[in-house]
């Protein structure tokens, strides 16, 4: 994790009230902005994987943001050396902060923080820069203007500069759980008084390098799920601040919990979900929406790359739905899956799941009900988020 924050022990404001999500936006394979995403998810419309072979040389088709062009969306000024990951982040923040061309009303720049989750920065930028250093006549015959793209916090830092945000700035990397890790970090940052408003999200780019790395490290079963790119961003603040600025709080963040266990993913996830509901003071019958990640992870003792031991009949592909089915048994909770619709968004997955819950809640309002988002990774780590819908 990389972070730039106020000096330890200092606070920008007094500790705040419960954090709410007041605005959100997504760049996804459905299109640019929250509206095409909400329409696609509500209609349960799968994205057809495509890849322009004149531009990309990846092993398989993928689900890219249609029509995404950095210069076309952000202009030519300041974008000459901007990589795709940074462009996705800056553009998504633009659709959130300037949806109609005018800037949303926020706190003073010093009190607006930014927390971004990412896989490991831009794989393409890092590998391209390293290749130039190895293949050039001399190791230092590289373009220094491209070096910032190799740093993990490039996207968050550039976004803060682009929109004049001067509060705490942090970047986290944690695989598929990254979006929920960023959300918990951002919530604690705000509620402990280090920032009154926090922009929080997760991003993943598509690149040939990422595609080939995924192809070589995923078994045949996993390759059936196309790779996807996306960026989801959320505006976090307290309810009073949101209303004063003319925004409507959409959901309260009640609890974010993480767990792991040597006995396997299922007991760890069940413990995590029940613990998150308890911490949130929420009963299972209150849950209206549940968004599992839909990821397939190897059984205990298996190789994450899919070699050797075969997956068992009760493979983790069904663990999330099984656990949520057990915990929410007898409820009318609606399951909102996105992986089967738009592919594997990797580090952006949990953020996209959260956006799908908010989209579903806007389409089928359940004020006062709860929502649950879960995620798992290949190492047996699990996470659960509990929201209270407004």
CSV table of C-alpha atoms in Angstrom, one decimal:
chain,number,residue,atom,x,y,z
A,1,UNK,CA,0.0,0.0,0.0
A,2,UNK,CA,1.2,3.5,-0.7
A,3,UNK,CA,-0.2,6.5,1.1
A,4,UNK,CA,0.1,10.2,1.6
A,5,UNK,CA,-1.7,11.4,4.6
A,6,UNK,CA,-1.5,14.0,7.4
A,7,UNK,CA,1.2,13.6,9.9
A,8,UNK,CA,0.5,10.8,12.3
A,9,UNK,CA,-1.7,11.8,15.2
A,10,UNK,CA,-3.1,14.9,13.4
A,11,UNK,CA,-6.7,15.0,12.2
A,12,UNK,CA,-8.2,17.3,9.6
A,13,UNK,CA,-11.6,17.3,11.3
A,14,UNK,CA,-13.3,15.8,14.4
A,15,UNK,CA,-14.3,12.1,14.1
A,16,UNK,CA,-17.3,11.9,11.8
A,17,UNK,CA,-20.7,10.1,11.9
A,18,UNK,CA,-21.6,6.9,10.0
A,19,UNK,CA,-20.3,7.0,6.4
A,20,UNK,CA,-22.8,6.9,3.6
A,21,UNK,CA,-22.4,6.4,-0.2
A,22,UNK,CA,-24.0,9.4,-1.8
A,23,UNK,CA,-22.8,9.1,-5.4
A,24,UNK,CA,-21.2,6.5,-7.6
A,25,UNK,CA,-20.1,6.0,-11.2
A,26,UNK,CA,-18.5,3.2,-13.3
A,27,UNK,CA,-16.6,2.8,-16.5
A,28,UNK,CA,-17.3,-0.8,-17.5
A,29,UNK,CA,-17.8,-3.0,-20.6
A,30,UNK,CA,-21.4,-1.7,-20.6
A,31,UNK,CA,-20.1,1.8,-21.3
A,32,UNK,CA,-19.0,5.1,-19.7
A,33,UNK,CA,-20.9,6.2,-16.6
A,34,UNK,CA,-23.4,4.8,-14.2
A,35,UNK,CA,-26.4,4.8,-16.5
A,36,UNK,CA,-25.3,2.2,-19.1
A,37,UNK,CA,-24.0,0.0,-16.3
A,38,UNK,CA,-27.2,0.2,-14.3
A,39,UNK,CA,-29.2,-0.6,-17.5
A,40,UNK,CA,-27.1,-3.6,-18.4
A,41,UNK,CA,-27.1,-5.1,-14.9
A,42,UNK,CA,-30.8,-4.6,-14.4
A,43,UNK,CA,-31.5,-6.2,-17.8
A,44,UNK,CA,-29.1,-9.0,-17.0
A,45,UNK,CA,-27.5,-8.5,-20.4
A,46,UNK,CA,-24.2,-10.3,-20.9
A,47,UNK,CA,-21.4,-8.5,-22.6
A,48,UNK,CA,-20.1,-10.2,-25.7
A,49,UNK,CA,-16.2,-10.5,-25.4
A,50,UNK,CA,-14.4,-8.9,-28.3
A,51,UNK,CA,-10.9,-7.8,-29.1
A,52,UNK,CA,-9.6,-5.7,-32.0
A,53,UNK,CA,-6.8,-7.7,-33.3
A,54,UNK,CA,-5.3,-4.7,-35.1
A,55,UNK,CA,-4.7,-3.1,-31.7
A,56,UNK,CA,-4.4,-6.0,-29.2
A,57,UNK,CA,-2.5,-9.3,-29.4
A,58,UNK,CA,-4.0,-11.0,-26.4
A,59,UNK,CA,-4.7,-14.8,-26.3
A,60,UNK,CA,-8.4,-14.5,-26.0
A,61,UNK,CA,-11.3,-12.1,-26.5
A,62,UNK,CA,-12.0,-9.7,-23.6
A,63,UNK,CA,-14.6,-7.3,-22.3
A,64,UNK,CA,-13.2,-3.7,-22.7
A,65,UNK,CA,-14.8,-0.4,-22.0
A,66,UNK,CA,-16.4,0.5,-25.4
A,67,UNK,CA,-15.2,3.6,-27.0
A,68,UNK,CA,-12.6,4.3,-24.3
A,69,UNK,CA,-10.1,6.9,-25.5
A,70,UNK,CA,-8.0,8.9,-23.1
A,71,UNK,CA,-7.6,11.9,-25.3
A,72,UNK,CA,-11.2,11.8,-26.5
A,73,UNK,CA,-12.5,11.8,-22.9
A,74,UNK,CA,-9.9,14.0,-21.2
A,75,UNK,CA,-8.4,16.1,-23.9
A,76,UNK,CA,-4.9,16.3,-25.1
A,77,UNK,CA,-3.5,18.5,-22.3
A,78,UNK,CA,-1.7,16.4,-19.7
A,79,UNK,CA,-2.5,13.1,-21.2
A,80,UNK,CA,0.4,12.5,-23.5
A,81,UNK,CA,2.1,10.0,-21.2
A,82,UNK,CA,-1.0,8.8,-19.3
A,83,UNK,CA,-1.4,5.1,-19.3
A,84,UNK,CA,-4.7,3.2,-19.6
A,85,UNK,CA,-5.0,2.5,-15.9
A,86,UNK,CA,-4.6,6.1,-15.0
A,87,UNK,CA,-6.9,7.2,-17.8
A,88,UNK,CA,-9.7,4.9,-16.6
A,89,UNK,CA,-9.4,6.3,-13.1
A,90,UNK,CA,-9.3,10.0,-14.0
A,91,UNK,CA,-12.2,9.5,-16.5
A,92,UNK,CA,-14.4,7.6,-14.0
A,93,UNK,CA,-13.8,10.4,-11.4
A,94,UNK,CA,-14.8,12.8,-14.1
A,95,UNK,CA,-18.2,11.1,-14.6
A,96,UNK,CA,-18.7,11.2,-10.8
A,97,UNK,CA,-17.5,14.7,-10.0
A,98,UNK,CA,-18.6,16.4,-13.3
A,99,UNK,CA,-21.5,14.4,-14.6
A,100,UNK,CA,-23.1,17.3,-16.5
A,101,UNK,CA,-20.0,19.4,-17.1
A,102,UNK,CA,-20.3,21.3,-13.8
A,103,UNK,CA,-18.4,20.4,-10.7
A,104,UNK,CA,-20.2,18.7,-7.8
A,105,UNK,CA,-20.1,20.7,-4.6
A,106,UNK,CA,-17.5,19.2,-2.2
A,107,UNK,CA,-15.7,20.2,0.9
A,108,UNK,CA,-12.5,22.3,0.7
A,109,UNK,CA,-9.8,20.4,-1.3
A,110,UNK,CA,-7.8,19.8,1.9
A,111,UNK,CA,-10.7,17.8,3.4
A,112,UNK,CA,-11.3,15.6,0.3
A,113,UNK,CA,-9.3,12.3,0.3
A,114,UNK,CA,-8.9,9.6,-2.3
A,115,UNK,CA,-8.4,5.9,-1.8
A,116,UNK,CA,-7.9,3.7,-4.8
A,117,UNK,CA,-7.6,-0.1,-5.0
A,118,UNK,CA,-5.6,-1.6,-7.9
A,119,UNK,CA,-4.0,-4.9,-8.8
A,120,UNK,CA,-0.4,-3.8,-8.8
A,121,UNK,CA,-0.6,-0.6,-10.8
A,122,UNK,CA,-0.3,-0.9,-14.5
A,123,UNK,CA,1.3,-4.2,-15.5
A,124,UNK,CA,1.8,-3.0,-19.1
A,125,UNK,CA,3.6,0.2,-18.0
A,126,UNK,CA,5.9,-1.7,-15.7
A,127,UNK,CA,6.8,-4.4,-18.2
A,128,UNK,CA,7.2,-1.9,-21.1
A,129,UNK,CA,9.5,0.3,-19.1
A,130,UNK,CA,11.6,-2.7,-17.9
A,131,UNK,CA,11.8,-4.1,-21.4
A,132,UNK,CA,13.2,-0.8,-22.7
A,133,UNK,CA,15.8,-0.8,-20.0
A,134,UNK,CA,16.9,-4.3,-20.9
A,135,UNK,CA,16.8,-4.0,-24.7
A,136,UNK,CA,18.1,-0.4,-25.2
A,137,UNK,CA,21.8,0.3,-26.0
A,138,UNK,CA,22.2,1.4,-22.4
A,139,UNK,CA,19.9,0.6,-19.3
A,140,UNK,CA,19.3,4.3,-18.9
A,141,UNK,CA,18.1,4.9,-22.5
A,142,UNK,CA,14.5,5.0,-21.4
A,143,UNK,CA,11.8,7.7,-21.6
A,144,UNK,CA,11.8,9.2,-18.1
A,145,UNK,CA,8.4,10.7,-18.8
A,146,UNK,CA,7.0,7.2,-18.7
A,147,UNK,CA,8.5,6.2,-15.4
A,148,UNK,CA,5.6,7.6,-13.2
A,149,UNK,CA,3.3,5.0,-14.8
A,150,UNK,CA,5.3,2.2,-13.3
A,151,UNK,CA,4.6,3.4,-9.7
A,152,UNK,CA,1.6,1.8,-8.0
A,153,UNK,CA,0.1,5.1,-6.8
A,154,UNK,CA,0.3,6.8,-10.2
A,155,UNK,CA,-3.4,6.7,-10.9
A,156,UNK,CA,-4.4,8.0,-7.5
A,157,UNK,CA,-1.8,10.7,-7.4
A,158,UNK,CA,-2.6,11.9,-11.0
A,159,UNK,CA,-6.3,11.9,-10.2
A,160,UNK,CA,-5.7,14.1,-7.1
A,161,UNK,CA,-3.7,16.5,-9.2
A,162,UNK,CA,-6.3,16.5,-12.0
A,163,UNK,CA,-9.2,17.4,-9.7
A,164,UNK,CA,-7.3,19.5,-7.1
A,165,UNK,CA,-7.8,17.0,-4.2
A,166,UNK,CA,-5.4,17.8,-1.4
A,167,UNK,CA,-6.6,15.4,1.4
A,168,UNK,CA,-5.1,12.0,2.2
A,169,UNK,CA,-4.2,9.9,-0.8
A,170,UNK,CA,-3.8,6.1,-0.6
A,171,UNK,CA,-3.4,3.2,-3.0
A,172,UNK,CA,-4.0,-0.4,-1.9
A,173,UNK,CA,-3.5,-3.7,-3.7
A,174,UNK,CA,-5.2,-6.9,-2.6
A,175,UNK,CA,-6.4,-9.0,-5.6
A,176,UNK,CA,-10.2,-9.5,-6.0
A,177,UNK,CA,-10.8,-8.2,-2.4
A,178,UNK,CA,-9.2,-4.9,-3.2
A,179,UNK,CA,-12.4,-2.9,-3.6
A,180,UNK,CA,-13.6,-3.9,-0.1
A,181,UNK,CA,-10.2,-3.2,1.4
A,182,UNK,CA,-10.2,0.3,-0.1
A,183,UNK,CA,-13.7,0.8,1.2
A,184,UNK,CA,-12.8,-0.1,4.7
A,185,UNK,CA,-9.7,2.0,4.6
A,186,UNK,CA,-11.6,5.0,3.3
A,187,UNK,CA,-14.4,4.6,5.9
A,188,UNK,CA,-12.0,4.5,8.8
A,189,UNK,CA,-10.0,7.4,7.3
A,190,UNK,CA,-13.2,9.5,7.3
A,191,UNK,CA,-14.8,8.4,10.5
A,192,UNK,CA,-11.5,9.0,12.4
A,193,UNK,CA,-11.5,12.5,11.3
A,194,UNK,CA,-8.6,12.6,8.8
A,195,UNK,CA,-10.9,13.6,5.9
A,196,UNK,CA,-14.5,14.8,5.8
A,197,UNK,CA,-15.1,13.4,2.3
A,198,UNK,CA,-13.4,10.5,0.6
A,199,UNK,CA,-13.5,9.4,-3.0
A,200,UNK,CA,-13.0,5.6,-3.0
A,201,UNK,CA,-12.8,3.1,-5.8
A,202,UNK,CA,-11.0,0.3,-7.5
A,203,UNK,CA,-9.7,0.0,-11.1
A,204,UNK,CA,-8.3,-2.7,-13.4
A,205,UNK,CA,-7.1,-2.2,-17.0
A,206,UNK,CA,-6.9,-4.6,-19.9
A,207,UNK,CA,-3.5,-5.0,-21.5
A,208,UNK,CA,-1.8,-7.7,-23.5
A,209,UNK,CA,0.6,-8.2,-20.6
A,210,UNK,CA,-2.2,-8.8,-18.1
A,211,UNK,CA,-3.9,-11.1,-20.6
A,212,UNK,CA,-0.9,-13.3,-21.2
A,213,UNK,CA,-0.1,-13.4,-17.5
A,214,UNK,CA,-3.6,-14.5,-16.7
A,215,UNK,CA,-3.6,-17.1,-19.5
A,216,UNK,CA,-0.4,-18.7,-18.2
A,217,UNK,CA,-1.5,-18.7,-14.5
A,218,UNK,CA,-5.1,-19.9,-14.9
A,219,UNK,CA,-6.3,-23.4,-15.6
A,220,UNK,CA,-8.5,-24.3,-18.6
A,221,UNK,CA,-11.7,-23.9,-16.5
A,222,UNK,CA,-10.9,-20.3,-15.5
A,223,UNK,CA,-9.9,-19.3,-19.0
A,224,UNK,CA,-13.6,-19.7,-20.0
A,225,UNK,CA,-14.3,-16.5,-18.1
A,226,UNK,CA,-13.1,-13.5,-20.2
A,227,UNK,CA,-11.0,-10.8,-18.7
A,228,UNK,CA,-12.6,-7.5,-18.2
A,229,UNK,CA,-11.6,-3.9,-17.4
A,230,UNK,CA,-13.5,-1.5,-15.2
A,231,UNK,CA,-13.3,1.3,-12.7
A,232,UNK,CA,-15.9,2.0,-10.0
A,233,UNK,CA,-15.8,5.1,-7.8
A,234,UNK,CA,-17.9,6.1,-4.8
A,235,UNK,CA,-18.4,9.3,-2.9
A,236,UNK,CA,-18.2,8.8,0.8
A,237,UNK,CA,-19.4,11.3,3.4
A,238,UNK,CA,-21.9,11.7,6.2
A,239,UNK,CA,-25.6,12.1,5.6
A,240,UNK,CA,-25.8,15.7,6.7
A,241,UNK,CA,-22.9,16.8,4.4
A,242,UNK,CA,-24.6,15.0,1.5
A,243,UNK,CA,-27.9,16.7,2.1
A,244,UNK,CA,-26.3,20.1,2.6
A,245,UNK,CA,-24.7,19.7,-0.9
A,246,UNK,CA,-28.0,18.6,-2.5
A,247,UNK,CA,-27.1,14.9,-2.7
A,248,UNK,CA,-29.3,12.0,-1.5
A,249,UNK,CA,-27.6,9.3,0.7
A,250,UNK,CA,-28.0,6.0,-1.0
A,251,UNK,CA,-26.6,3.5,1.5
A,252,UNK,CA,-24.9,3.4,4.9
A,253,UNK,CA,-21.7,1.4,5.3
A,254,UNK,CA,-22.4,-0.7,8.3
A,255,UNK,CA,-19.5,-3.3,8.4
A,256,UNK,CA,-16.6,-4.6,6.3
A,257,UNK,CA,-15.1,-7.9,7.6
A,258,UNK,CA,-12.2,-10.1,6.4
A,259,UNK,CA,-11.3,-13.7,7.3
A,260,UNK,CA,-9.2,-16.7,6.4
A,261,UNK,CA,-9.0,-20.2,7.6
A,262,UNK,CA,-6.9,-23.4,7.0
A,263,UNK,CA,-10.1,-25.5,6.9
A,264,UNK,CA,-11.1,-24.0,3.6
A,265,UNK,CA,-13.0,-21.1,2.1
A,266,UNK,CA,-16.5,-22.2,3.0
A,267,UNK,CA,-16.2,-22.1,6.9
A,268,UNK,CA,-14.1,-18.9,6.6
A,269,UNK,CA,-16.7,-17.2,4.5
A,270,UNK,CA,-19.6,-18.3,6.7
A,271,UNK,CA,-17.9,-17.0,9.7
A,272,UNK,CA,-17.1,-13.8,7.9
A,273,UNK,CA,-20.7,-13.2,6.7
A,274,UNK,CA,-22.3,-14.0,10.0
A,275,UNK,CA,-19.7,-11.8,11.8
A,276,UNK,CA,-20.3,-8.9,9.5
A,277,UNK,CA,-24.1,-9.1,9.9
A,278,UNK,CA,-23.6,-9.2,13.7
A,279,UNK,CA,-21.3,-6.3,13.7
A,280,UNK,CA,-23.8,-4.3,11.6
A,281,UNK,CA,-26.6,-5.2,13.9
A,282,UNK,CA,-28.5,-6.7,11.0
A,283,UNK,CA,-30.6,-9.9,10.9
A,284,UNK,CA,-30.4,-12.1,7.9
A,285,UNK,CA,-34.1,-11.5,7.1
A,286,UNK,CA,-33.3,-7.8,6.6
A,287,UNK,CA,-31.1,-8.5,3.6
A,288,UNK,CA,-32.7,-7.6,0.2
A,289,UNK,CA,-29.7,-7.9,-2.1
A,290,UNK,CA,-26.6,-10.2,-2.1
A,291,UNK,CA,-23.7,-9.8,-4.5
A,292,UNK,CA,-21.3,-12.8,-4.6
A,293,UNK,CA,-18.1,-12.4,-6.6
A,294,UNK,CA,-18.8,-15.7,-8.5
A,295,UNK,CA,-15.1,-16.5,-8.6
A,296,UNK,CA,-13.8,-20.0,-8.8
A,297,UNK,CA,-11.0,-20.8,-6.4
A,298,UNK,CA,-9.1,-24.1,-6.0
A,299,UNK,CA,-10.0,-26.4,-3.1
A,300,UNK,CA,-7.6,-26.6,-0.1
A,301,UNK,CA,-4.3,-28.1,-1.2
A,302,UNK,CA,-4.8,-27.6,-4.9
A,303,UNK,CA,-2.6,-25.5,-7.2
A,304,UNK,CA,-4.1,-22.1,-7.9
A,305,UNK,CA,-2.9,-22.4,-11.5
A,306,UNK,CA,-5.2,-25.4,-12.0
A,307,UNK,CA,-2.4,-28.1,-12.4
A,308,UNK,CA,-2.4,-31.4,-10.6
A,309,UNK,CA,-5.4,-32.0,-8.2
A,310,UNK,CA,-8.8,-31.6,-9.9
A,311,UNK,CA,-11.5,-29.4,-8.3
A,312,UNK,CA,-13.9,-31.3,-6.2
A,313,UNK,CA,-17.6,-31.6,-6.9
A,314,UNK,CA,-18.3,-28.9,-4.2
A,315,UNK,CA,-15.8,-26.6,-5.8
A,316,UNK,CA,-15.6,-23.0,-4.5
A,317,UNK,CA,-17.5,-21.9,-7.6
A,318,UNK,CA,-20.6,-22.6,-5.6
A,319,UNK,CA,-19.3,-21.7,-2.1
A,320,UNK,CA,-20.4,-18.1,-2.0
A,321,UNK,CA,-23.9,-18.9,-3.2
A,322,UNK,CA,-24.1,-21.9,-0.8
A,323,UNK,CA,-22.9,-19.9,2.2
A,324,UNK,CA,-25.2,-17.0,1.4
A,325,UNK,CA,-28.1,-19.4,0.8
A,326,UNK,CA,-27.5,-21.0,4.2
A,327,UNK,CA,-27.1,-17.7,6.0
A,328,UNK,CA,-30.0,-16.0,4.2
A,329,UNK,CA,-32.2,-19.1,4.2
A,330,UNK,CA,-35.9,-18.3,4.3
A,331,UNK,CA,-35.4,-14.7,3.1
A,332,UNK,CA,-36.4,-13.1,-0.2
A,333,UNK,CA,-32.9,-11.8,-0.9
A,334,UNK,CA,-32.1,-11.2,-4.5
A,335,UNK,CA,-28.7,-12.4,-5.8
A,336,UNK,CA,-27.0,-9.8,-8.0
A,337,UNK,CA,-24.1,-11.4,-10.0
A,338,UNK,CA,-21.9,-9.4,-12.4
A,339,UNK,CA,-19.0,-11.8,-13.2
A,340,UNK,CA,-21.1,-13.9,-15.5
A,341,UNK,CA,-22.3,-10.7,-17.3
A,342,UNK,CA,-19.1,-8.8,-17.9
A,343,UNK,CA,-16.2,-11.1,-17.1
A,344,UNK,CA,-13.3,-11.1,-14.6
A,345,UNK,CA,-12.5,-7.5,-13.6
A,346,UNK,CA,-9.9,-8.7,-11.1
A,347,UNK,CA,-9.0,-5.9,-8.7
A,348,UNK,CA,-12.0,-3.9,-9.7
A,349,UNK,CA,-14.4,-6.8,-9.1
A,350,UNK,CA,-15.6,-6.0,-5.6
A,351,UNK,CA,-16.2,-2.3,-6.6
A,352,UNK,CA,-18.2,-3.4,-9.6
A,353,UNK,CA,-20.3,-5.7,-7.3
A,354,UNK,CA,-21.0,-2.8,-5.0
A,355,UNK,CA,-22.1,-0.7,-7.9
A,356,UNK,CA,-24.4,-3.5,-9.1
A,357,UNK,CA,-26.1,-3.6,-5.7
A,358,UNK,CA,-26.6,0.2,-5.8
A,359,UNK,CA,-28.0,-0.1,-9.3
A,360,UNK,CA,-30.3,-2.9,-8.3
A,361,UNK,CA,-31.5,-0.9,-5.3
A,362,UNK,CA,-32.2,2.1,-7.4
A,363,UNK,CA,-34.2,0.0,-9.9
A,364,UNK,CA,-36.1,-1.9,-7.2
A,365,UNK,CA,-36.0,0.3,-4.1
A,366,UNK,CA,-36.0,-1.4,-0.7
A,367,UNK,CA,-35.4,1.5,1.8
A,368,UNK,CA,-34.3,0.3,5.2
A,369,UNK,CA,-33.3,-3.1,3.9
A,370,UNK,CA,-29.7,-4.4,4.0
A,371,UNK,CA,-27.4,-5.6,1.2
A,372,UNK,CA,-24.4,-7.9,1.3
A,373,UNK,CA,-21.3,-8.0,-0.9
A,374,UNK,CA,-18.9,-11.0,-0.7
A,375,UNK,CA,-15.6,-11.8,-2.3
A,376,UNK,CA,-13.0,-14.6,-2.2
A,377,UNK,CA,-9.5,-15.0,-3.6
A,378,UNK,CA,-7.2,-17.9,-4.5
A,379,UNK,CA,-5.4,-17.9,-1.1
A,380,UNK,CA,-8.4,-18.5,0.9
A,381,UNK,CA,-9.0,-14.9,2.0
A,382,UNK,CA,-12.7,-13.8,2.1
A,383,UNK,CA,-14.5,-10.5,2.7
A,384,UNK,CA,-18.0,-9.3,3.4
A,385,UNK,CA,-19.6,-5.9,3.2
A,386,UNK,CA,-22.9,-5.0,4.8
A,387,UNK,CA,-24.9,-1.9,3.7
A,388,UNK,CA,-28.1,-0.3,4.9
A,389,UNK,CA,-30.1,0.9,1.8
A,390,UNK,CA,-31.7,4.3,2.0
